[in-house]
Amino acid sequence: MDETIPRGPSPEDMFRTSEPQQTSKPGAGQPWHGARPSADEMARVLGTTPRRIVTELSGSSFAHWNHGELHDVVEPMTDHVIMTYIGTMQRLERRTGRTLASGTARPGVVTIIPSGTSSRWDIGGAVEVLQLYLPHGILERVATEADTSGPAPLLERTGHLDPTTSRLLMSASEVLDGSEALDALFRQQLTELLATRLLSAHTGTAASPQPALGGLAPTALRRAIERLRSDDDADLSLAALAADAHLSRFHFCRAFKLSTGLSPHAWLRQHRLAQAMTMLRDTDESIISIAVTLGYGSQSAFAATFRRLTGETPRDWRRRAR
């Protein structure tokens, strides 16, 4: 858990080279005067480039970093930064004004840097971290769609125990390669889930989203499944699926799961798996050709996904199925 210790002025306070130029409370709105894009500021302060970064059309990004020790001021950023740690055990210290917050970077905890804030950070050694850069506008939209009173400011967190948020973030590492459409849809759903979780667990006032009242109407469900099954260049984004059903993304996801028992991403994953099995069993197409047809970036990405879902490689499954 975070350990927050009020203290008097010290020489370390002199390292704070700037105060956040805010028009309101942290996390309450955008843009911040002089704020930097989150990925750019992370690259500057960490002194390296990310192992992988993926940016969605919504403006949110997932990034995977390995970095060494850190002793610097993180300047105000345009997005909220939410992070969790992989195989790491390092002491964290965040100094904001006269307040020292400390915690431990380890699996199962999260750190949150609200947009527009600035703090001095001290980390003594190597860290592997997954980060989400979340525009405040997404929080506002999800709060509105969930029928809450609106997002309260995000709380600063430093090595804060939250296995639920950590587990959601960790799942992003599984979809930084593979089928473009499938992975993009998953990341979109993941962003919605993380925004909802942040609203309920990491704001000054916990939000309570209203429960879904029912599934999709038959016509709306049929349109959604037709789009998901489409083999052409149909837009498979969550926004397009929700627009077809005349629902918000928040309510579409809940209604689709009530109707099918699966999230849109899980439904599409099962559909693609069934397609792969049919092609492996009933055709002589090469595995790389099947991978390309199903939208995977490489044969290895397709094989890794197939094995994760079935326990067998595509080659072994084909040999057994015939």
PDB file of C-alpha atoms in Angstrom:
ATOM      1  CA  MET A   1       0.000   0.000   0.000  1.00  0.00           C
ATOM      2  CA  ASP A   2       1.035   3.622  -0.399  1.00  0.00           C
ATOM      3  CA  GLU A   3       2.836   5.121   2.553  1.00  0.00           C
ATOM      4  CA  THR A   4       2.357   8.898   2.649  1.00  0.00           C
ATOM      5  CA  ILE A   5       4.538  10.859   5.047  1.00  0.00           C
ATOM      6  CA  PRO A   6       4.082  14.637   5.526  1.00  0.00           C
ATOM      7  CA  ARG A   7       7.437  16.301   6.049  1.00  0.00           C
ATOM      8  CA  GLY A   8       9.102  19.665   6.209  1.00  0.00           C
ATOM      9  CA  PRO A   9      11.109  21.264   3.387  1.00  0.00           C
ATOM     10  CA  SER A  10      14.316  19.472   2.450  1.00  0.00           C
ATOM     11  CA  PRO A  11      17.033  19.906  -0.160  1.00  0.00           C
ATOM     12  CA  GLU A  12      15.239  17.406  -2.391  1.00  0.00           C
ATOM     13  CA  ASP A  13      12.389  19.902  -2.854  1.00  0.00           C
ATOM     14  CA  MET A  14      14.796  22.054  -4.823  1.00  0.00           C
ATOM     15  CA  PHE A  15      14.853  19.357  -7.536  1.00  0.00           C
ATOM     16  CA  ARG A  16      11.249  20.126  -8.397  1.00  0.00           C
ATOM     17  CA  THR A  17      11.941  22.217 -11.467  1.00  0.00           C
ATOM     18  CA  SER A  18       8.342  23.108 -12.239  1.00  0.00           C
ATOM     19  CA  GLU A  19       4.881  23.205 -10.751  1.00  0.00           C
ATOM     20  CA  PRO A  20       1.980  21.781 -12.770  1.00  0.00           C
ATOM     21  CA  GLN A  21       0.223  24.544 -14.640  1.00  0.00           C
ATOM     22  CA  GLN A  22      -3.342  23.509 -13.920  1.00  0.00           C
ATOM     23  CA  THR A  23      -6.627  25.138 -14.747  1.00  0.00           C
ATOM     24  CA  SER A  24      -8.330  22.968 -12.106  1.00  0.00           C
ATOM     25  CA  LYS A  25      -7.678  19.977  -9.892  1.00  0.00           C
ATOM     26  CA  PRO A  26      -5.423  17.168 -11.214  1.00  0.00           C
ATOM     27  CA  GLY A  27      -7.312  14.936 -13.602  1.00  0.00           C
ATOM     28  CA  ALA A  28     -10.266  17.319 -13.859  1.00  0.00           C
ATOM     29  CA  GLY A  29      -9.781  18.363 -17.477  1.00  0.00           C
ATOM     30  CA  GLN A  30      -7.575  18.910 -20.487  1.00  0.00           C
ATOM     31  CA  PRO A  31      -5.388  20.356 -21.842  1.00  0.00           C
ATOM     32  CA  TRP A  32      -2.643  21.236 -19.387  1.00  0.00           C
ATOM     33  CA  HIS A  33      -0.535  24.257 -20.284  1.00  0.00           C
ATOM     34  CA  GLY A  34       2.971  23.078 -21.110  1.00  0.00           C
ATOM     35  CA  ALA A  35       2.156  19.381 -20.590  1.00  0.00           C
ATOM     36  CA  ARG A  36       4.089  16.887 -22.701  1.00  0.00           C
ATOM     37  CA  PRO A  37       2.766  13.802 -24.521  1.00  0.00           C
ATOM     38  CA  SER A  38       3.015  10.976 -22.005  1.00  0.00           C
ATOM     39  CA  ALA A  39       5.123   8.633 -24.145  1.00  0.00           C
ATOM     40  CA  ASP A  40       7.588  11.447 -24.911  1.00  0.00           C
ATOM     41  CA  GLU A  41       7.985  12.390 -21.259  1.00  0.00           C
ATOM     42  CA  MET A  42       8.406   8.754 -20.223  1.00  0.00           C
ATOM     43  CA  ALA A  43      11.109   8.288 -22.870  1.00  0.00           C
ATOM     44  CA  ARG A  44      12.903  11.396 -21.635  1.00  0.00           C
ATOM     45  CA  VAL A  45      12.812  10.575 -17.951  1.00  0.00           C
ATOM     46  CA  LEU A  46      13.497   6.838 -18.358  1.00  0.00           C
ATOM     47  CA  GLY A  47      16.326   7.470 -20.797  1.00  0.00           C
ATOM     48  CA  THR A  48      15.290   4.689 -23.170  1.00  0.00           C
ATOM     49  CA  THR A  49      12.671   3.635 -25.700  1.00  0.00           C
ATOM     50  CA  PRO A  50       9.796   1.230 -25.009  1.00  0.00           C
ATOM     51  CA  ARG A  51      10.076  -2.436 -25.920  1.00  0.00           C
ATOM     52  CA  ARG A  52       6.655  -2.060 -27.549  1.00  0.00           C
ATOM     53  CA  ILE A  53       4.018   0.659 -27.731  1.00  0.00           C
ATOM     54  CA  VAL A  54       0.588   0.504 -29.372  1.00  0.00           C
ATOM     55  CA  THR A  55      -1.658   3.546 -29.787  1.00  0.00           C
ATOM     56  CA  GLU A  56      -5.394   3.230 -30.386  1.00  0.00           C
ATOM     57  CA  LEU A  57      -7.628   5.504 -32.469  1.00  0.00           C
ATOM     58  CA  SER A  58      -9.117   6.786 -29.209  1.00  0.00           C
ATOM     59  CA  GLY A  59      -5.719   8.226 -28.287  1.00  0.00           C
ATOM     60  CA  SER A  60      -4.955   5.744 -25.488  1.00  0.00           C
ATOM     61  CA  SER A  61      -1.702   3.777 -25.625  1.00  0.00           C
ATOM     62  CA  PHE A  62      -0.218   0.673 -24.022  1.00  0.00           C
ATOM     63  CA  ALA A  63       3.553   0.626 -23.564  1.00  0.00           C
ATOM     64  CA  HIS A  64       5.985  -2.014 -22.267  1.00  0.00           C
ATOM     65  CA  TRP A  65       9.262  -0.693 -20.788  1.00  0.00           C
ATOM     66  CA  ASN A  66      12.466  -1.965 -19.254  1.00  0.00           C
ATOM     67  CA  HIS A  67      14.426   0.795 -17.535  1.00  0.00           C
ATOM     68  CA  GLY A  68      17.162   1.282 -14.980  1.00  0.00           C
ATOM     69  CA  GLU A  69      17.308   3.416 -11.860  1.00  0.00           C
ATOM     70  CA  LEU A  70      15.570   6.769 -11.928  1.00  0.00           C
ATOM     71  CA  HIS A  71      16.274  10.005 -10.030  1.00  0.00           C
ATOM     72  CA  ASP A  72      14.458  12.801 -11.804  1.00  0.00           C
ATOM     73  CA  VAL A  73      11.378  15.011 -11.959  1.00  0.00           C
ATOM     74  CA  VAL A  74       8.502  13.718 -14.075  1.00  0.00           C
ATOM     75  CA  GLU A  75       7.021  16.794 -15.710  1.00  0.00           C
ATOM     76  CA  PRO A  76       3.261  17.265 -16.294  1.00  0.00           C
ATOM     77  CA  MET A  77       1.855  14.925 -18.951  1.00  0.00           C
ATOM     78  CA  THR A  78      -1.228  15.209 -21.114  1.00  0.00           C
ATOM     79  CA  ASP A  79      -2.654  11.788 -20.169  1.00  0.00           C
ATOM     80  CA  HIS A  80      -3.179   9.858 -16.976  1.00  0.00           C
ATOM     81  CA  VAL A  81      -0.454   7.223 -16.642  1.00  0.00           C
ATOM     82  CA  ILE A  82      -1.447   3.921 -15.012  1.00  0.00           C
ATOM     83  CA  MET A  83       1.217   1.244 -14.589  1.00  0.00           C
ATOM     84  CA  THR A  84       1.916  -2.181 -13.144  1.00  0.00           C
ATOM     85  CA  TYR A  85       5.091  -4.234 -12.802  1.00  0.00           C
ATOM     86  CA  ILE A  86       6.451  -7.536 -14.138  1.00  0.00           C
ATOM     87  CA  GLY A  87       8.930  -9.567 -12.093  1.00  0.00           C
ATOM     88  CA  THR A  88      10.133  -6.443 -10.299  1.00  0.00           C
ATOM     89  CA  MET A  89      10.892  -5.652  -6.662  1.00  0.00           C
ATOM     90  CA  GLN A  90      12.074  -2.063  -6.240  1.00  0.00           C
ATOM     91  CA  ARG A  91      11.448   0.678  -3.710  1.00  0.00           C
ATOM     92  CA  LEU A  92       9.566   3.695  -5.100  1.00  0.00           C
ATOM     93  CA  GLU A  93       9.656   7.223  -3.699  1.00  0.00           C
ATOM     94  CA  ARG A  94       7.590  10.102  -5.041  1.00  0.00           C
ATOM     95  CA  ARG A  95       8.120  13.624  -3.665  1.00  0.00           C
ATOM     96  CA  THR A  96       5.413  16.184  -4.381  1.00  0.00           C
ATOM     97  CA  GLY A  97       5.974  19.495  -2.648  1.00  0.00           C
ATOM     98  CA  ARG A  98       6.453  18.685   1.021  1.00  0.00           C
ATOM     99  CA  THR A  99       4.900  15.233   0.813  1.00  0.00           C
ATOM    100  CA  LEU A 100       6.776  11.960   0.401  1.00  0.00           C
ATOM    101  CA  ALA A 101       4.859   8.907  -0.855  1.00  0.00           C
ATOM    102  CA  SER A 102       6.627   5.557  -0.970  1.00  0.00           C
ATOM    103  CA  GLY A 103       5.794   2.020  -2.007  1.00  0.00           C
ATOM    104  CA  THR A 104       7.260  -1.047  -3.676  1.00  0.00           C
ATOM    105  CA  ALA A 105       7.170  -1.821  -7.394  1.00  0.00           C
ATOM    106  CA  ARG A 106       6.129  -5.480  -7.489  1.00  0.00           C
ATOM    107  CA  PRO A 107       3.556  -7.682  -9.220  1.00  0.00           C
ATOM    108  CA  GLY A 108      -0.035  -6.938  -8.186  1.00  0.00           C
ATOM    109  CA  VAL A 109       0.434  -3.240  -7.434  1.00  0.00           C
ATOM    110  CA  VAL A 110      -0.278  -0.151  -9.510  1.00  0.00           C
ATOM    111  CA  THR A 111       1.138   3.333  -9.730  1.00  0.00           C
ATOM    112  CA  ILE A 112      -0.984   6.219 -11.022  1.00  0.00           C
ATOM    113  CA  ILE A 113       0.314   9.593 -12.205  1.00  0.00           C
ATOM    114  CA  PRO A 114      -2.699  11.860 -12.870  1.00  0.00           C
ATOM    115  CA  SER A 115      -2.408  14.099 -15.908  1.00  0.00           C
ATOM    116  CA  GLY A 116      -1.016  17.555 -15.273  1.00  0.00           C
ATOM    117  CA  THR A 117       0.903  16.623 -12.112  1.00  0.00           C
ATOM    118  CA  SER A 118       4.645  16.762 -11.457  1.00  0.00           C
ATOM    119  CA  SER A 119       6.746  14.928  -8.874  1.00  0.00           C
ATOM    120  CA  ARG A 120      10.325  13.953  -8.126  1.00  0.00           C
ATOM    121  CA  TRP A 121      10.841  10.172  -8.461  1.00  0.00           C
ATOM    122  CA  ASP A 122      13.595   7.985  -6.986  1.00  0.00           C
ATOM    123  CA  ILE A 123      13.868   4.311  -8.017  1.00  0.00           C
ATOM    124  CA  GLY A 124      17.050   2.470  -7.116  1.00  0.00           C
ATOM    125  CA  GLY A 125      17.264  -0.246  -9.765  1.00  0.00           C
ATOM    126  CA  ALA A 126      15.908  -2.030 -12.834  1.00  0.00           C
ATOM    127  CA  VAL A 127      12.149  -2.097 -13.470  1.00  0.00           C
ATOM    128  CA  GLU A 128       9.952  -3.859 -16.036  1.00  0.00           C
ATOM    129  CA  VAL A 129       6.644  -2.051 -16.323  1.00  0.00           C
ATOM    130  CA  LEU A 130       3.443  -1.964 -18.388  1.00  0.00           C
ATOM    131  CA  GLN A 131       1.855   1.449 -18.758  1.00  0.00           C
ATOM    132  CA  LEU A 132      -1.477   2.757 -20.013  1.00  0.00           C
ATOM    133  CA  TYR A 133      -1.641   6.361 -21.230  1.00  0.00           C
ATOM    134  CA  LEU A 134      -5.294   7.283 -20.804  1.00  0.00           C
ATOM    135  CA  PRO A 135      -6.727  10.579 -22.091  1.00  0.00           C
ATOM    136  CA  HIS A 136      -9.003  12.240 -19.559  1.00  0.00           C
ATOM    137  CA  GLY A 137     -11.716  12.464 -22.218  1.00  0.00           C
ATOM    138  CA  ILE A 138     -12.077   8.667 -22.152  1.00  0.00           C
ATOM    139  CA  LEU A 139     -12.718   8.753 -18.393  1.00  0.00           C
ATOM    140  CA  GLU A 140     -15.324  11.467 -18.915  1.00  0.00           C
ATOM    141  CA  ARG A 141     -17.045   9.493 -21.679  1.00  0.00           C
ATOM    142  CA  VAL A 142     -17.087   6.216 -19.721  1.00  0.00           C
ATOM    143  CA  ALA A 143     -18.461   8.019 -16.659  1.00  0.00           C
ATOM    144  CA  THR A 144     -21.239   9.533 -18.784  1.00  0.00           C
ATOM    145  CA  GLU A 145     -22.038   6.241 -20.524  1.00  0.00           C
ATOM    146  CA  ALA A 146     -22.103   4.427 -17.177  1.00  0.00           C
ATOM    147  CA  ASP A 147     -24.685   6.926 -15.901  1.00  0.00           C
ATOM    148  CA  THR A 148     -22.456   8.193 -13.099  1.00  0.00           C
ATOM    149  CA  SER A 149     -22.221  11.790 -11.953  1.00  0.00           C
ATOM    150  CA  GLY A 150     -18.910  12.282 -13.772  1.00  0.00           C
ATOM    151  CA  PRO A 151     -15.299  11.447 -12.978  1.00  0.00           C
ATOM    152  CA  ALA A 152     -13.814  12.767  -9.750  1.00  0.00           C
ATOM    153  CA  PRO A 153     -10.072  13.542  -9.933  1.00  0.00           C
ATOM    154  CA  LEU A 154      -7.836  10.485 -10.095  1.00  0.00           C
ATOM    155  CA  LEU A 155      -5.811   9.805  -6.958  1.00  0.00           C
ATOM    156  CA  GLU A 156      -2.031   9.569  -7.021  1.00  0.00           C
ATOM    157  CA  ARG A 157      -0.926   6.019  -6.250  1.00  0.00           C
ATOM    158  CA  THR A 158       2.598   4.773  -5.529  1.00  0.00           C
ATOM    159  CA  GLY A 159       2.986   0.990  -5.442  1.00  0.00           C
ATOM    160  CA  HIS A 160      -0.671   0.634  -4.409  1.00  0.00           C
ATOM    161  CA  LEU A 161      -1.983  -2.926  -3.993  1.00  0.00           C
ATOM    162  CA  ASP A 162      -4.723  -3.532  -6.587  1.00  0.00           C
ATOM    163  CA  PRO A 163      -4.587  -7.015  -8.137  1.00  0.00           C
ATOM    164  CA  THR A 164      -7.665  -6.340 -10.286  1.00  0.00           C
ATOM    165  CA  THR A 165      -6.251  -3.320 -12.108  1.00  0.00           C
ATOM    166  CA  SER A 166      -2.826  -4.956 -12.265  1.00  0.00           C
ATOM    167  CA  ARG A 167      -4.262  -8.100 -13.849  1.00  0.00           C
ATOM    168  CA  LEU A 168      -6.163  -6.061 -16.460  1.00  0.00           C
ATOM    169  CA  LEU A 169      -3.008  -4.174 -17.392  1.00  0.00           C
ATOM    170  CA  MET A 170      -0.963  -7.364 -17.516  1.00  0.00           C
ATOM    171  CA  SER A 171      -3.368  -8.842 -20.048  1.00  0.00           C
ATOM    172  CA  ALA A 172      -2.348  -6.074 -22.465  1.00  0.00           C
ATOM    173  CA  SER A 173       1.052  -7.725 -22.813  1.00  0.00           C
ATOM    174  CA  GLU A 174      -0.635 -10.695 -24.508  1.00  0.00           C
ATOM    175  CA  VAL A 175      -2.054  -8.588 -27.342  1.00  0.00           C
ATOM    176  CA  LEU A 176       0.844  -6.471 -28.529  1.00  0.00           C
ATOM    177  CA  ASP A 177       1.306  -8.874 -31.467  1.00  0.00           C
ATOM    178  CA  GLY A 178      -0.912 -11.229 -33.409  1.00  0.00           C
ATOM    179  CA  SER A 179      -4.142 -10.631 -35.324  1.00  0.00           C
ATOM    180  CA  GLU A 180      -4.526  -6.896 -35.855  1.00  0.00           C
ATOM    181  CA  ALA A 181      -8.337  -6.788 -35.767  1.00  0.00           C
ATOM    182  CA  LEU A 182      -8.638  -9.221 -32.869  1.00  0.00           C
ATOM    183  CA  ASP A 183      -5.965  -7.535 -30.776  1.00  0.00           C
ATOM    184  CA  ALA A 184      -7.291  -4.037 -31.479  1.00  0.00           C
ATOM    185  CA  LEU A 185     -10.791  -5.022 -30.369  1.00  0.00           C
ATOM    186  CA  PHE A 186      -9.374  -6.551 -27.186  1.00  0.00           C
ATOM    187  CA  ARG A 187      -7.347  -3.437 -26.361  1.00  0.00           C
ATOM    188  CA  GLN A 188     -10.424  -1.274 -26.895  1.00  0.00           C
ATOM    189  CA  GLN A 189     -12.444  -3.414 -24.490  1.00  0.00           C
ATOM    190  CA  LEU A 190      -9.533  -3.448 -22.067  1.00  0.00           C
ATOM    191  CA  THR A 191      -9.358   0.348 -22.083  1.00  0.00           C
ATOM    192  CA  GLU A 192     -13.078   0.525 -21.290  1.00  0.00           C
ATOM    193  CA  LEU A 193     -12.668  -1.941 -18.407  1.00  0.00           C
ATOM    194  CA  LEU A 194      -9.659  -0.100 -17.012  1.00  0.00           C
ATOM    195  CA  ALA A 195     -11.431   3.254 -17.202  1.00  0.00           C
ATOM    196  CA  THR A 196     -14.411   1.779 -15.351  1.00  0.00           C
ATOM    197  CA  ARG A 197     -12.112   0.277 -12.726  1.00  0.00           C
ATOM    198  CA  LEU A 198     -10.281   3.576 -12.230  1.00  0.00           C
ATOM    199  CA  LEU A 199     -13.573   5.393 -11.732  1.00  0.00           C
ATOM    200  CA  SER A 200     -14.691   2.904  -9.089  1.00  0.00           C
ATOM    201  CA  ALA A 201     -11.413   2.386  -7.198  1.00  0.00           C
ATOM    202  CA  HIS A 202      -9.032   5.281  -7.790  1.00  0.00           C
ATOM    203  CA  THR A 203     -10.977   8.533  -7.564  1.00  0.00           C
ATOM    204  CA  GLY A 204     -11.943  10.643  -4.616  1.00  0.00           C
ATOM    205  CA  THR A 205     -15.557   9.509  -4.999  1.00  0.00           C
ATOM    206  CA  ALA A 206     -16.172   5.922  -6.072  1.00  0.00           C
ATOM    207  CA  ALA A 207     -18.435   5.671  -9.109  1.00  0.00           C
ATOM    208  CA  SER A 208     -21.146   3.008  -9.208  1.00  0.00           C
ATOM    209  CA  PRO A 209     -22.025   2.145 -12.822  1.00  0.00           C
ATOM    210  CA  GLN A 210     -25.641   1.192 -13.352  1.00  0.00           C
ATOM    211  CA  PRO A 211     -26.126  -2.513 -14.170  1.00  0.00           C
ATOM    212  CA  ALA A 212     -27.196  -3.487 -17.671  1.00  0.00           C
ATOM    213  CA  LEU A 213     -30.927  -4.110 -17.907  1.00  0.00           C
ATOM    214  CA  GLY A 214     -30.942  -6.629 -20.739  1.00  0.00           C
ATOM    215  CA  GLY A 215     -29.237  -8.047 -23.796  1.00  0.00           C
ATOM    216  CA  LEU A 216     -29.214  -6.775 -27.358  1.00  0.00           C
ATOM    217  CA  ALA A 217     -32.375  -6.694 -29.386  1.00  0.00           C
ATOM    218  CA  PRO A 218     -32.412  -9.559 -31.950  1.00  0.00           C
ATOM    219  CA  THR A 219     -31.833  -7.215 -34.897  1.00  0.00           C
ATOM    220  CA  ALA A 220     -28.949  -5.451 -33.145  1.00  0.00           C
ATOM    221  CA  LEU A 221     -27.379  -8.765 -32.162  1.00  0.00           C
ATOM    222  CA  ARG A 222     -27.635 -10.039 -35.736  1.00  0.00           C
ATOM    223  CA  ARG A 223     -25.958  -6.878 -37.086  1.00  0.00           C
ATOM    224  CA  ALA A 224     -23.149  -7.169 -34.515  1.00  0.00           C
ATOM    225  CA  ILE A 225     -22.469 -10.810 -35.369  1.00  0.00           C
ATOM    226  CA  GLU A 226     -22.579 -10.093 -39.106  1.00  0.00           C
ATOM    227  CA  ARG A 227     -19.944  -7.389 -38.633  1.00  0.00           C
ATOM    228  CA  LEU A 228     -17.759  -9.646 -36.489  1.00  0.00           C
ATOM    229  CA  ARG A 229     -18.040 -12.467 -39.046  1.00  0.00           C
ATOM    230  CA  SER A 230     -17.256 -10.230 -41.995  1.00  0.00           C
ATOM    231  CA  ASP A 231     -14.225 -11.222 -44.062  1.00  0.00           C
ATOM    232  CA  ASP A 232     -13.995  -7.868 -45.836  1.00  0.00           C
ATOM    233  CA  ASP A 233     -12.606  -4.588 -44.519  1.00  0.00           C
ATOM    234  CA  ALA A 234     -15.549  -3.889 -42.216  1.00  0.00           C
ATOM    235  CA  ASP A 235     -14.740  -1.727 -39.205  1.00  0.00           C
ATOM    236  CA  LEU A 236     -14.466  -4.101 -36.249  1.00  0.00           C
ATOM    237  CA  SER A 237     -13.900  -1.361 -33.707  1.00  0.00           C
ATOM    238  CA  LEU A 238     -15.942  -1.250 -30.533  1.00  0.00           C
ATOM    239  CA  ALA A 239     -17.208   2.186 -31.548  1.00  0.00           C
ATOM    240  CA  ALA A 240     -18.596   0.824 -34.845  1.00  0.00           C
ATOM    241  CA  LEU A 241     -20.230  -2.175 -33.177  1.00  0.00           C
ATOM    242  CA  ALA A 242     -21.866   0.054 -30.569  1.00  0.00           C
ATOM    243  CA  ALA A 243     -23.017   2.588 -33.172  1.00  0.00           C
ATOM    244  CA  ASP A 244     -24.748  -0.169 -35.166  1.00  0.00           C
ATOM    245  CA  ALA A 245     -26.718  -1.063 -32.026  1.00  0.00           C
ATOM    246  CA  HIS A 246     -27.406   2.616 -31.183  1.00  0.00           C
ATOM    247  CA  LEU A 247     -25.761   2.129 -27.790  1.00  0.00           C
ATOM    248  CA  SER A 248     -22.766   3.538 -25.988  1.00  0.00           C
ATOM    249  CA  ARG A 249     -19.662   1.343 -25.946  1.00  0.00           C
ATOM    250  CA  PHE A 250     -20.141   0.808 -22.196  1.00  0.00           C
ATOM    251  CA  HIS A 251     -23.692  -0.525 -22.569  1.00  0.00           C
ATOM    252  CA  PHE A 252     -23.010  -2.414 -25.821  1.00  0.00           C
ATOM    253  CA  CYS A 253     -20.306  -4.558 -24.187  1.00  0.00           C
ATOM    254  CA  ARG A 254     -22.587  -5.488 -21.320  1.00  0.00           C
ATOM    255  CA  ALA A 255     -25.604  -6.175 -23.531  1.00  0.00           C
ATOM    256  CA  PHE A 256     -23.571  -8.273 -25.996  1.00  0.00           C
ATOM    257  CA  LYS A 257     -22.231 -10.432 -23.168  1.00  0.00           C
ATOM    258  CA  LEU A 258     -25.710 -10.881 -21.725  1.00  0.00           C
ATOM    259  CA  SER A 259     -26.917 -12.046 -25.161  1.00  0.00           C
ATOM    260  CA  THR A 260     -24.034 -14.350 -26.071  1.00  0.00           C
ATOM    261  CA  GLY A 261     -22.240 -15.179 -22.829  1.00  0.00           C
ATOM    262  CA  LEU A 262     -19.039 -13.739 -24.330  1.00  0.00           C
ATOM    263  CA  SER A 263     -17.480 -10.332 -24.748  1.00  0.00           C
ATOM    264  CA  PRO A 264     -17.183  -9.119 -28.382  1.00  0.00           C
ATOM    265  CA  HIS A 265     -13.463  -9.922 -28.342  1.00  0.00           C
ATOM    266  CA  ALA A 266     -13.993 -13.421 -26.915  1.00  0.00           C
ATOM    267  CA  TRP A 267     -16.734 -14.096 -29.487  1.00  0.00           C
ATOM    268  CA  LEU A 268     -14.465 -13.014 -32.346  1.00  0.00           C
ATOM    269  CA  ARG A 269     -11.581 -15.073 -30.954  1.00  0.00           C
ATOM    270  CA  GLN A 270     -13.770 -18.204 -30.879  1.00  0.00           C
ATOM    271  CA  HIS A 271     -15.002 -17.485 -34.398  1.00  0.00           C
ATOM    272  CA  ARG A 272     -11.446 -17.089 -35.736  1.00  0.00           C
ATOM    273  CA  LEU A 273     -10.392 -20.286 -33.961  1.00  0.00           C
ATOM    274  CA  ALA A 274     -13.266 -22.194 -35.592  1.00  0.00           C
ATOM    275  CA  GLN A 275     -12.250 -20.766 -38.989  1.00  0.00           C
ATOM    276  CA  ALA A 276      -8.649 -21.848 -38.419  1.00  0.00           C
ATOM    277  CA  MET A 277      -9.711 -25.376 -37.463  1.00  0.00           C
ATOM    278  CA  THR A 278     -11.908 -25.707 -40.532  1.00  0.00           C
ATOM    279  CA  MET A 279      -9.131 -24.545 -42.855  1.00  0.00           C
ATOM    280  CA  LEU A 280      -6.564 -26.814 -41.203  1.00  0.00           C
ATOM    281  CA  ARG A 281      -8.838 -29.866 -41.391  1.00  0.00           C
ATOM    282  CA  ASP A 282     -10.550 -29.376 -44.753  1.00  0.00           C
ATOM    283  CA  THR A 283      -7.949 -27.680 -46.966  1.00  0.00           C
ATOM    284  CA  ASP A 284      -4.311 -28.112 -47.921  1.00  0.00           C
ATOM    285  CA  GLU A 285      -3.518 -24.429 -47.485  1.00  0.00           C
ATOM    286  CA  SER A 286      -0.190 -23.771 -45.824  1.00  0.00           C
ATOM    287  CA  ILE A 287      -0.187 -22.612 -42.227  1.00  0.00           C
ATOM    288  CA  ILE A 288       1.331 -19.267 -43.208  1.00  0.00           C
ATOM    289  CA  SER A 289      -1.464 -18.783 -45.780  1.00  0.00           C
ATOM    290  CA  ILE A 290      -4.083 -19.507 -43.124  1.00  0.00           C
ATOM    291  CA  ALA A 291      -2.381 -17.062 -40.763  1.00  0.00           C
ATOM    292  CA  VAL A 292      -2.491 -14.300 -43.401  1.00  0.00           C
ATOM    293  CA  THR A 293      -6.126 -15.046 -44.277  1.00  0.00           C
ATOM    294  CA  LEU A 294      -7.113 -14.710 -40.610  1.00  0.00           C
ATOM    295  CA  GLY A 295      -5.275 -11.409 -40.237  1.00  0.00           C
ATOM    296  CA  TYR A 296      -2.194 -12.457 -38.285  1.00  0.00           C
ATOM    297  CA  GLY A 297       1.027 -10.577 -38.789  1.00  0.00           C
ATOM    298  CA  SER A 298       3.140 -13.736 -38.912  1.00  0.00           C
ATOM    299  CA  GLN A 299       2.931 -17.520 -38.828  1.00  0.00           C
ATOM    300  CA  SER A 300       4.568 -17.550 -35.394  1.00  0.00           C
ATOM    301  CA  ALA A 301       1.958 -15.168 -33.972  1.00  0.00           C
ATOM    302  CA  PHE A 302      -0.846 -17.362 -35.325  1.00  0.00           C
ATOM    303  CA  ALA A 303       0.807 -20.535 -34.016  1.00  0.00           C
ATOM    304  CA  ALA A 304       1.326 -19.040 -30.550  1.00  0.00           C
ATOM    305  CA  THR A 305      -2.334 -17.978 -30.318  1.00  0.00           C
ATOM    306  CA  PHE A 306      -3.595 -21.333 -31.619  1.00  0.00           C
ATOM    307  CA  ARG A 307      -1.467 -23.227 -29.125  1.00  0.00           C
ATOM    308  CA  ARG A 308      -2.585 -21.009 -26.246  1.00  0.00           C
ATOM    309  CA  LEU A 309      -6.244 -21.740 -27.068  1.00  0.00           C
ATOM    310  CA  THR A 310      -5.979 -25.454 -27.933  1.00  0.00           C
ATOM    311  CA  GLY A 311      -2.811 -26.741 -26.298  1.00  0.00           C
ATOM    312  CA  GLU A 312      -1.489 -27.890 -29.702  1.00  0.00           C
ATOM    313  CA  THR A 313       0.418 -26.335 -32.576  1.00  0.00           C
ATOM    314  CA  PRO A 314      -1.554 -25.879 -35.824  1.00  0.00           C
ATOM    315  CA  ARG A 315       0.594 -28.569 -37.482  1.00  0.00           C
ATOM    316  CA  ASP A 316      -0.021 -31.110 -34.710  1.00  0.00           C
ATOM    317  CA  TRP A 317      -3.764 -30.313 -34.617  1.00  0.00           C
ATOM    318  CA  ARG A 318      -4.039 -30.739 -38.402  1.00  0.00           C
ATOM    319  CA  ARG A 319      -2.243 -34.088 -38.284  1.00  0.00           C
ATOM    320  CA  ARG A 320      -4.549 -35.364 -35.508  1.00  0.00           C
ATOM    321  CA  ALA A 321      -7.763 -33.999 -37.073  1.00  0.00           C
ATOM    322  CA  ARG A 322      -7.294 -35.767 -40.411  1.00  0.00           C
TER     323      ARG A 322
END
